[in-house]
Amino acid sequence: QVQLVESGGGLVQPGGSLRLSCAASGGASSMNTMAWFRQPPGKGREFVAAIRRPDGQTNYADAAKGRFTISRDRTKSTVHLQLNSLKPDDTAVYYCAATSRTWIVSAMGNSEGYESWGQGTQVTVSS
């Protein structure tokens, strides 16, 4: 069974940056699409970004475009999320998700398409 472990969260001032990482193990090589979702306080889980590991195709939520970058390290089965120009509205628990499916771009943002999830890492943006 695939295990996902997130790291890199923390407290940062508005305008600052963080780099989140998601390390996959236990069959990680079969995970073809990986994504980041987040859950702000008192709200539901929302899509942030996703990447197809075989070809590097990405998809971003509108709130992430131009500020966040998702990338993969195929040799280590690790996915990163670079968060720049952070705003207080970015405060949330960030979750890594993975699936063996190779999703088309339009399907990458659907949380129901991912069968493996990490425990989450807290990102707090505050002065």
mmCIF file of C-alpha atoms in Angstrom:
data_model
loop_
_atom_site.group_PDB
_atom_site.id
_atom_site.type_symbol
_atom_site.label_atom_id
_atom_site.label_comp_id
_atom_site.label_asym_id
_atom_site.label_seq_id
_atom_site.Cartn_x
_atom_site.Cartn_y
_atom_site.Cartn_z
ATOM 1 C CA GLN A 1 0.000 0.000 0.000
ATOM 2 C CA VAL A 2 1.305 3.413 -0.937
ATOM 3 C CA GLN A 3 2.241 5.688 1.914
ATOM 4 C CA LEU A 4 2.546 9.440 1.494
ATOM 5 C CA VAL A 5 4.377 11.663 3.952
ATOM 6 C CA GLU A 6 4.243 15.441 3.646
ATOM 7 C CA SER A 7 6.805 17.849 5.062
ATOM 8 C CA GLY A 8 7.821 21.490 4.817
ATOM 9 C CA GLY A 9 4.841 23.257 6.332
ATOM 10 C CA GLY A 10 5.140 26.002 8.907
ATOM 11 C CA LEU A 11 4.485 29.614 9.827
ATOM 12 C CA VAL A 12 5.440 32.266 7.275
ATOM 13 C CA GLN A 13 4.766 35.982 6.877
ATOM 14 C CA PRO A 14 2.659 37.289 4.003
ATOM 15 C CA GLY A 15 4.745 37.458 0.859
ATOM 16 C CA GLY A 16 6.998 34.666 2.038
ATOM 17 C CA SER A 17 7.716 31.248 0.559
ATOM 18 C CA LEU A 18 7.617 27.611 1.579
ATOM 19 C CA ARG A 19 8.495 24.373 -0.168
ATOM 20 C CA LEU A 20 6.346 21.376 0.589
ATOM 21 C CA SER A 21 7.473 17.845 -0.170
ATOM 22 C CA CYS A 22 5.579 14.588 -0.471
ATOM 23 C CA ALA A 23 7.574 11.383 -0.202
ATOM 24 C CA ALA A 24 5.884 8.268 -1.530
ATOM 25 C CA SER A 25 6.771 4.702 -0.583
ATOM 26 C CA GLY A 26 5.335 1.195 -0.797
ATOM 27 C CA GLY A 27 4.578 0.915 -4.487
ATOM 28 C CA ALA A 28 5.151 4.560 -5.256
ATOM 29 C CA SER A 29 6.470 3.793 -8.732
ATOM 30 C CA SER A 30 2.926 2.892 -9.781
ATOM 31 C CA MET A 31 1.572 6.305 -8.803
ATOM 32 C CA ASN A 32 1.127 8.095 -12.111
ATOM 33 C CA THR A 33 -0.712 11.216 -10.986
ATOM 34 C CA MET A 34 0.074 13.090 -7.796
ATOM 35 C CA ALA A 35 -1.562 16.199 -6.464
ATOM 36 C CA TRP A 36 -1.812 18.689 -3.662
ATOM 37 C CA PHE A 37 -5.083 19.660 -2.057
ATOM 38 C CA ARG A 38 -5.661 21.974 0.869
ATOM 39 C CA GLN A 39 -8.289 22.515 3.531
ATOM 40 C CA PRO A 40 -8.573 26.021 4.981
ATOM 41 C CA PRO A 41 -9.969 26.414 8.502
ATOM 42 C CA GLY A 42 -13.712 25.796 8.522
ATOM 43 C CA LYS A 43 -13.854 25.018 4.811
ATOM 44 C CA GLY A 44 -13.837 21.988 2.562
ATOM 45 C CA ARG A 45 -10.902 20.437 0.791
ATOM 46 C CA GLU A 46 -9.886 22.187 -2.419
ATOM 47 C CA PHE A 47 -7.584 21.398 -5.305
ATOM 48 C CA VAL A 48 -4.242 23.193 -5.546
ATOM 49 C CA ALA A 49 -2.053 21.509 -8.181
ATOM 50 C CA ALA A 50 -1.349 18.158 -9.806
ATOM 51 C CA ILE A 51 1.309 16.516 -11.939
ATOM 52 C CA ARG A 52 1.485 13.428 -14.089
ATOM 53 C CA ARG A 53 4.705 11.665 -13.199
ATOM 54 C CA PRO A 54 5.376 9.966 -16.579
ATOM 55 C CA ASP A 55 5.332 13.134 -18.679
ATOM 56 C CA GLY A 56 5.299 16.010 -16.206
ATOM 57 C CA GLN A 57 1.960 17.444 -17.355
ATOM 58 C CA THR A 58 0.625 19.817 -14.702
ATOM 59 C CA ASN A 59 -2.619 21.489 -13.747
ATOM 60 C CA TYR A 60 -3.215 24.314 -11.288
ATOM 61 C CA ALA A 61 -6.169 25.832 -9.518
ATOM 62 C CA ASP A 62 -6.734 29.480 -10.389
ATOM 63 C CA ALA A 63 -5.628 30.506 -6.890
ATOM 64 C CA ALA A 64 -2.294 28.772 -7.432
ATOM 65 C CA LYS A 65 -1.428 29.935 -10.936
ATOM 66 C CA GLY A 66 1.600 32.203 -11.064
ATOM 67 C CA ARG A 67 2.479 31.669 -7.403
ATOM 68 C CA PHE A 68 2.787 27.926 -6.830
ATOM 69 C CA THR A 69 4.837 25.382 -8.749
ATOM 70 C CA ILE A 70 4.487 21.620 -8.591
ATOM 71 C CA SER A 71 7.405 19.428 -9.599
ATOM 72 C CA ARG A 72 8.472 15.798 -9.391
ATOM 73 C CA ASP A 73 11.633 13.902 -8.662
ATOM 74 C CA ARG A 74 11.153 10.612 -10.444
ATOM 75 C CA THR A 75 14.209 8.977 -8.957
ATOM 76 C CA LYS A 76 12.939 9.512 -5.417
ATOM 77 C CA SER A 77 9.172 9.252 -6.003
ATOM 78 C CA THR A 78 8.851 12.673 -4.452
ATOM 79 C CA VAL A 79 6.639 15.573 -5.420
ATOM 80 C CA HIS A 80 7.263 19.140 -4.346
ATOM 81 C CA LEU A 81 5.055 22.200 -4.133
ATOM 82 C CA GLN A 82 6.831 25.550 -4.143
ATOM 83 C CA LEU A 83 4.649 28.207 -2.545
ATOM 84 C CA ASN A 84 5.611 31.817 -3.317
ATOM 85 C CA SER A 85 3.978 35.169 -2.559
ATOM 86 C CA LEU A 86 1.934 33.569 0.176
ATOM 87 C CA LYS A 87 -1.210 35.254 1.429
ATOM 88 C CA PRO A 88 -3.215 34.769 4.642
ATOM 89 C CA ASP A 89 -5.892 33.067 2.513
ATOM 90 C CA ASP A 90 -3.366 30.317 1.757
ATOM 91 C CA THR A 91 -3.507 29.214 5.380
ATOM 92 C CA ALA A 92 -4.623 25.595 5.354
ATOM 93 C CA VAL A 93 -3.654 22.004 5.908
ATOM 94 C CA TYR A 94 -2.007 20.857 2.695
ATOM 95 C CA TYR A 95 -2.515 17.235 1.661
ATOM 96 C CA CYS A 96 -0.630 15.130 -0.838
ATOM 97 C CA ALA A 97 -2.656 12.671 -2.915
ATOM 98 C CA ALA A 98 -1.724 9.985 -5.409
ATOM 99 C CA THR A 99 -3.329 7.581 -7.844
ATOM 100 C CA SER A 100 -2.193 4.878 -10.210
ATOM 101 C CA ARG A 101 -4.420 6.404 -12.861
ATOM 102 C CA THR A 102 -2.958 8.694 -15.495
ATOM 103 C CA TRP A 103 -5.567 11.413 -15.421
ATOM 104 C CA ILE A 104 -6.239 13.833 -18.228
ATOM 105 C CA VAL A 105 -5.708 17.443 -17.268
ATOM 106 C CA SER A 106 -9.392 18.208 -16.767
ATOM 107 C CA ALA A 107 -9.725 15.354 -14.257
ATOM 108 C CA MET A 108 -6.670 16.114 -12.164
ATOM 109 C CA GLY A 109 -8.542 18.403 -9.782
ATOM 110 C CA ASN A 110 -11.141 15.860 -8.692
ATOM 111 C CA SER A 111 -10.305 14.579 -5.206
ATOM 112 C CA GLU A 112 -12.336 11.419 -5.814
ATOM 113 C CA GLY A 113 -9.767 10.382 -8.383
ATOM 114 C CA TYR A 114 -7.054 9.766 -5.798
ATOM 115 C CA GLU A 115 -6.929 6.667 -3.637
ATOM 116 C CA SER A 116 -3.903 7.458 -1.475
ATOM 117 C CA TRP A 117 -3.626 10.426 0.853
ATOM 118 C CA GLY A 118 -1.071 11.770 3.283
ATOM 119 C CA GLN A 119 -1.768 13.069 6.783
ATOM 120 C CA GLY A 120 -1.285 16.696 5.817
ATOM 121 C CA THR A 121 1.074 19.513 6.747
ATOM 122 C CA GLN A 122 -0.031 22.832 8.225
ATOM 123 C CA VAL A 123 0.771 26.067 6.417
ATOM 124 C CA THR A 124 0.018 29.266 8.313
ATOM 125 C CA VAL A 125 0.485 32.667 6.693
ATOM 126 C CA SER A 126 0.362 35.429 9.252
ATOM 127 C CA SER A 127 2.244 38.519 10.336
#
